Amino acid sequence: MRVDIISVIPGLLEGPFSHSIMKRAADKGLLEVHVHNLRDWGLGKHRQLDDYQFGGGAGMVMMCQPLADCIEHFQSERTYDEIIYMTPDGKRYDQKMANRLSLCTNLMIICGHYKGIDERIREHFITMEISIGDYVLSGGELAAAVVVDSIGRLIPGVLGDETSALFDSFQDDLLAPPVYTRPADFRGWKVPDILLSGHTAKIEEWRYLESLERTKKRRPDLLNDNEGE
Ligand code: ADE
């Protein structure tokens, strides 16, 4: 998969993809993340990207021309499955969206700043608008990093143990069960006996029931969301 991220502060995205699982994905050739500086498409001597809002009001708006030029530049090189705009008024991001996006070949992600981007770009270029939660970040970069990380780990071959993403919280609308490692007794705090029993079927059943219990207690909305599906 190839992801092109368009940003006015590309430095913010230098870290997230150069470590750990995302780095492994890149090293294996499974995920290519290219971060581009929108300033390269800025207007005039000052490489202007934003301007005052029509109708008045505080805050600058990202202009059409640099965004259109930048998007069309990359569109002339390949076809994108989605052109995504990161924005707090987008659709709330969840694991289902991550699963769907992980099947794509080329994604473009536009990171907003200031008051956001001119509405005409949203109408004519953007195919998907994503919010990572009901709070406002100072720009779309960190949100884009969240989305790319969650997608990248779902690409087959990225995680060492192919099955492990299948058991993540939310993958089947349940939170993950509790996990333990050695020692089996730490300060008298014991690991549940069942996990030491070696009885695979019983362990699976225990895990499922713990997942269900945890979801009921902490996120009952996830169970209700499924009604009627
Ligand atoms: N940009 C600013 N806030 C955001 C959010 N919550 N989700 C996505 N992009 C954003």
Tab-separated table of C-alpha atoms and ligand atoms in Angstrom:
chain	number	residue	atom	x	y	z
A	1	MET	CA	0.000	0.000	0.000
A	2	ARG	CA	1.127	3.541	-0.732
A	3	VAL	CA	-0.015	6.505	1.359
A	4	ASP	CA	0.677	10.112	0.353
A	5	ILE	CA	0.187	12.553	3.215
A	6	ILE	CA	-0.119	16.259	2.398
A	7	SER	CA	0.850	18.512	5.263
A	8	VAL	CA	1.936	22.068	6.057
A	9	ILE	CA	4.092	20.730	8.922
A	10	PRO	CA	5.661	17.558	7.467
A	11	GLY	CA	8.190	17.466	10.328
A	12	LEU	CA	5.339	16.350	12.616
A	13	LEU	CA	5.186	13.080	10.683
A	14	GLU	CA	8.880	12.224	10.679
A	15	GLY	CA	8.694	10.026	13.770
A	16	PRO	CA	5.598	7.826	13.658
A	17	PHE	CA	6.528	5.753	10.612
A	18	SER	CA	10.216	5.215	11.296
A	19	HIS	CA	9.936	2.891	14.279
A	20	SER	CA	8.693	-0.508	15.322
A	21	ILE	CA	5.847	-2.077	13.333
A	22	MET	CA	5.463	0.761	10.826
A	23	LYS	CA	9.174	0.647	10.064
A	24	ARG	CA	9.019	-3.116	9.629
A	25	ALA	CA	6.093	-2.670	7.225
A	26	ALA	CA	8.157	-0.198	5.193
A	27	ASP	CA	11.285	-2.406	5.270
A	28	LYS	CA	9.255	-5.352	3.972
A	29	GLY	CA	7.896	-3.172	1.149
A	30	LEU	CA	4.323	-3.588	2.411
A	31	LEU	CA	3.659	0.052	3.303
A	32	GLU	CA	5.140	3.151	1.677
A	33	VAL	CA	4.339	6.414	3.430
A	34	HIS	CA	5.325	9.613	1.586
A	35	VAL	CA	4.913	12.899	3.415
A	36	HIS	CA	4.743	15.997	1.192
A	37	ASN	CA	5.041	19.661	2.093
A	38	LEU	CA	2.025	21.561	0.783
A	39	ARG	CA	4.240	24.682	0.852
A	40	ASP	CA	5.841	23.336	-2.366
A	41	TRP	CA	2.536	24.218	-4.086
A	42	GLY	CA	2.165	27.573	-2.257
A	43	LEU	CA	1.402	30.738	-4.220
A	44	GLY	CA	3.827	33.518	-5.069
A	45	LYS	CA	7.080	34.560	-3.502
A	46	HIS	CA	5.868	33.720	-0.002
A	47	ARG	CA	4.423	30.356	-1.026
A	48	GLN	CA	1.084	31.416	0.433
A	49	LEU	CA	-1.302	28.656	1.513
A	50	ASP	CA	-4.058	30.399	3.456
A	51	ASP	CA	-6.211	33.508	3.272
A	52	TYR	CA	-8.963	35.345	5.157
A	53	GLN	CA	-12.457	33.845	5.278
A	54	PHE	CA	-15.112	35.369	3.067
A	55	GLY	CA	-17.831	36.850	5.240
A	56	GLY	CA	-15.430	37.702	8.042
A	57	GLY	CA	-14.540	35.801	11.172
A	58	ALA	CA	-11.369	34.847	12.962
A	59	GLY	CA	-8.944	32.334	11.479
A	60	MET	CA	-7.452	31.665	8.094
A	61	VAL	CA	-8.669	29.141	5.525
A	62	MET	CA	-6.453	26.918	3.366
A	63	MET	CA	-6.821	28.137	-0.217
A	64	CYS	CA	-8.113	26.110	-3.186
A	65	GLN	CA	-5.262	26.615	-5.641
A	66	PRO	CA	-2.329	25.034	-3.740
A	67	LEU	CA	-4.478	22.098	-2.620
A	68	ALA	CA	-5.947	21.514	-6.093
A	69	ASP	CA	-2.495	21.714	-7.723
A	70	CYS	CA	-0.988	19.336	-5.189
A	71	ILE	CA	-3.832	16.777	-5.357
A	72	GLU	CA	-3.890	16.869	-9.175
A	73	HIS	CA	-0.126	16.441	-9.303
A	74	PHE	CA	-0.373	13.119	-7.439
A	75	GLN	CA	-3.560	12.066	-9.245
A	76	SER	CA	-1.675	12.394	-12.537
A	77	GLU	CA	0.790	9.773	-11.268
A	78	ARG	CA	-1.630	7.133	-9.959
A	79	THR	CA	-5.269	6.444	-9.132
A	80	TYR	CA	-6.238	6.849	-5.494
A	81	ASP	CA	-8.788	4.605	-3.803
A	82	GLU	CA	-9.630	7.430	-1.415
A	83	ILE	CA	-8.639	11.058	-0.933
A	84	ILE	CA	-9.107	11.530	2.775
A	85	TYR	CA	-9.428	14.803	4.680
A	86	MET	CA	-8.666	14.677	8.400
A	87	THR	CA	-11.191	16.911	10.159
A	88	PRO	CA	-13.066	16.962	13.478
A	89	ASP	CA	-16.375	17.148	11.573
A	90	GLY	CA	-15.633	13.973	9.594
A	91	LYS	CA	-17.003	10.471	10.156
A	92	ARG	CA	-15.855	9.017	13.472
A	93	TYR	CA	-12.973	6.624	12.828
A	94	ASP	CA	-13.333	3.023	13.972
A	95	GLN	CA	-11.894	-0.450	13.391
A	96	LYS	CA	-14.362	-1.192	10.584
A	97	MET	CA	-13.040	1.788	8.623
A	98	ALA	CA	-9.470	0.680	9.351
A	99	ASN	CA	-10.253	-2.824	8.038
A	100	ARG	CA	-11.758	-1.414	4.865
A	101	LEU	CA	-8.922	1.043	4.233
A	102	SER	CA	-6.295	-1.662	4.793
A	103	LEU	CA	-7.499	-3.275	1.532
A	104	CYS	CA	-6.685	-0.168	-0.527
A	105	THR	CA	-3.667	0.233	-2.817
A	106	ASN	CA	-3.224	4.031	-2.864
A	107	LEU	CA	-4.487	6.525	-0.308
A	108	MET	CA	-4.004	10.274	-0.142
A	109	ILE	CA	-4.495	12.035	3.184
A	110	ILE	CA	-4.875	15.808	3.477
A	111	CYS	CA	-4.074	17.336	6.863
A	112	GLY	CA	-5.999	20.504	7.660
A	113	HIS	CA	-4.758	23.530	9.597
A	114	TYR	CA	-6.079	26.913	10.707
A	115	LYS	CA	-9.874	27.045	10.175
A	116	GLY	CA	-9.689	24.159	7.714
A	117	ILE	CA	-9.701	23.899	3.933
A	118	ASP	CA	-11.910	25.748	1.450
A	119	GLU	CA	-15.230	23.886	1.172
A	120	ARG	CA	-14.897	23.592	-2.622
A	121	ILE	CA	-11.906	21.270	-2.222
A	122	ARG	CA	-14.005	19.071	0.060
A	123	GLU	CA	-16.807	19.005	-2.516
A	124	HIS	CA	-14.702	18.335	-5.593
A	125	PHE	CA	-11.700	16.271	-4.499
A	126	ILE	CA	-12.221	14.700	-1.080
A	127	THR	CA	-13.852	11.252	-1.083
A	128	MET	CA	-13.755	10.539	2.643
A	129	GLU	CA	-13.644	12.758	5.748
A	130	ILE	CA	-12.356	11.258	8.974
A	131	SER	CA	-12.405	12.425	12.588
A	132	ILE	CA	-10.453	10.424	15.155
A	133	GLY	CA	-12.634	11.655	18.023
A	134	ASP	CA	-14.731	14.450	19.430
A	135	TYR	CA	-11.928	16.853	20.252
A	136	VAL	CA	-10.030	19.386	18.182
A	137	LEU	CA	-6.336	18.920	17.406
A	138	SER	CA	-4.216	21.774	16.164
A	139	GLY	CA	-3.840	20.068	12.809
A	140	GLY	CA	-4.619	16.832	11.005
A	141	GLU	CA	-1.098	15.347	11.187
A	142	LEU	CA	-1.426	13.423	14.444
A	143	ALA	CA	-4.842	12.177	13.352
A	144	ALA	CA	-3.358	11.024	10.021
A	145	ALA	CA	-0.616	9.170	11.919
A	146	VAL	CA	-3.274	7.374	13.985
A	147	VAL	CA	-5.145	6.320	10.851
A	148	VAL	CA	-2.039	5.129	8.971
A	149	ASP	CA	-0.755	3.198	11.996
A	150	SER	CA	-4.076	1.427	12.496
A	151	ILE	CA	-4.288	0.534	8.790
A	152	GLY	CA	-0.638	-0.453	8.403
A	153	ARG	CA	-0.734	-3.127	11.082
A	154	LEU	CA	-3.690	-4.797	9.314
A	155	ILE	CA	-1.831	-5.301	6.019
A	156	PRO	CA	-1.121	-9.042	5.713
A	157	GLY	CA	2.482	-9.803	6.587
A	158	VAL	CA	3.074	-6.654	8.648
A	159	LEU	CA	2.488	-8.220	12.051
A	160	GLY	CA	4.822	-11.083	12.875
A	161	ASP	CA	2.074	-13.348	14.121
A	162	GLU	CA	-0.441	-13.244	11.276
A	163	THR	CA	-3.346	-13.965	13.550
A	164	SER	CA	-2.693	-11.418	16.238
A	165	ALA	CA	-4.595	-8.508	14.676
A	166	LEU	CA	-7.659	-10.737	14.565
A	167	PHE	CA	-7.810	-10.770	18.353
A	168	ASP	CA	-7.437	-7.031	18.850
A	169	SER	CA	-10.038	-5.150	20.786
A	170	PHE	CA	-12.894	-4.056	18.464
A	171	GLN	CA	-12.031	-6.558	15.739
A	172	ASP	CA	-15.256	-8.447	16.542
A	173	ASP	CA	-16.893	-5.567	18.422
A	174	LEU	CA	-15.551	-6.894	21.716
A	175	LEU	CA	-12.760	-5.518	23.878
A	176	ALA	CA	-9.713	-7.780	24.223
A	177	PRO	CA	-9.567	-10.120	27.262
A	178	PRO	CA	-6.979	-9.605	30.055
A	179	VAL	CA	-3.471	-10.913	29.358
A	180	TYR	CA	-0.724	-12.153	31.711
A	181	THR	CA	2.918	-13.168	31.476
A	182	ARG	CA	5.532	-14.672	33.817
A	183	PRO	CA	5.779	-14.982	36.745
A	184	ALA	CA	2.547	-16.875	37.444
A	185	ASP	CA	2.653	-15.483	40.989
A	186	PHE	CA	3.789	-11.881	41.516
A	187	ARG	CA	3.595	-10.690	45.135
A	188	GLY	CA	0.863	-13.265	45.708
A	189	TRP	CA	-1.160	-11.860	42.770
A	190	LYS	CA	-1.942	-14.978	40.794
A	191	VAL	CA	-2.635	-15.597	37.129
A	192	PRO	CA	-6.053	-17.297	36.646
A	193	ASP	CA	-5.559	-21.101	36.902
A	194	ILE	CA	-7.307	-21.759	33.622
A	195	LEU	CA	-4.492	-20.022	31.668
A	196	LEU	CA	-1.947	-22.430	33.182
A	197	SER	CA	-4.080	-25.516	32.514
A	198	GLY	CA	-2.923	-26.114	28.917
A	199	HIS	CA	-6.557	-26.793	27.999
A	200	THR	CA	-6.811	-24.792	24.746
A	201	ALA	CA	-10.570	-25.031	24.221
A	202	LYS	CA	-11.340	-24.020	27.797
A	203	ILE	CA	-8.856	-21.136	27.574
A	204	GLU	CA	-10.536	-19.875	24.392
A	205	GLU	CA	-13.929	-20.067	26.074
A	206	TRP	CA	-12.588	-18.200	29.146
A	207	ARG	CA	-11.106	-15.500	26.932
A	208	TYR	CA	-14.372	-15.051	25.063
A	209	LEU	CA	-16.370	-14.761	28.295
A	210	GLU	CA	-13.860	-12.282	29.757
A	211	SER	CA	-14.064	-10.204	26.544
A	212	LEU	CA	-17.833	-10.187	26.763
A	213	GLU	CA	-17.796	-9.243	30.451
A	214	ARG	CA	-15.277	-6.452	29.912
A	215	THR	CA	-17.257	-5.083	26.969
A	216	LYS	CA	-20.533	-5.149	28.944
A	217	LYS	CA	-18.898	-3.255	31.795
A	218	ARG	CA	-16.782	-0.745	29.915
A	219	ARG	CA	-18.320	-0.304	26.474
A	220	PRO	CA	-21.940	-1.545	26.441
A	221	ASP	CA	-22.488	0.704	23.387
A	222	LEU	CA	-20.400	-1.744	21.315
A	223	LEU	CA	-22.844	-4.573	22.077
A	224	ASN	CA	-25.880	-2.393	21.399
A	225	ASP	CA	-24.393	-1.165	18.098
A	226	ASN	CA	-24.707	-4.714	16.789
A	227	GLU	CA	-28.404	-5.071	17.393
A	228	GLY	CA	-30.207	-5.504	14.117
A	229	GLU	CA	-27.006	-6.128	12.127
B	1	ADE	N1	-8.038	17.742	12.909
B	1	ADE	C1	-8.267	18.434	14.045
B	1	ADE	N2	-8.937	17.695	14.929
B	1	ADE	C2	-9.150	16.474	14.351
B	1	ADE	C3	-9.790	15.282	14.746
B	1	ADE	N3	-10.388	15.166	15.943
B	1	ADE	N4	-9.811	14.251	13.887
B	1	ADE	C4	-9.251	14.378	12.675
B	1	ADE	N5	-8.623	15.468	12.231
B	1	ADE	C5	-8.574	16.516	13.052
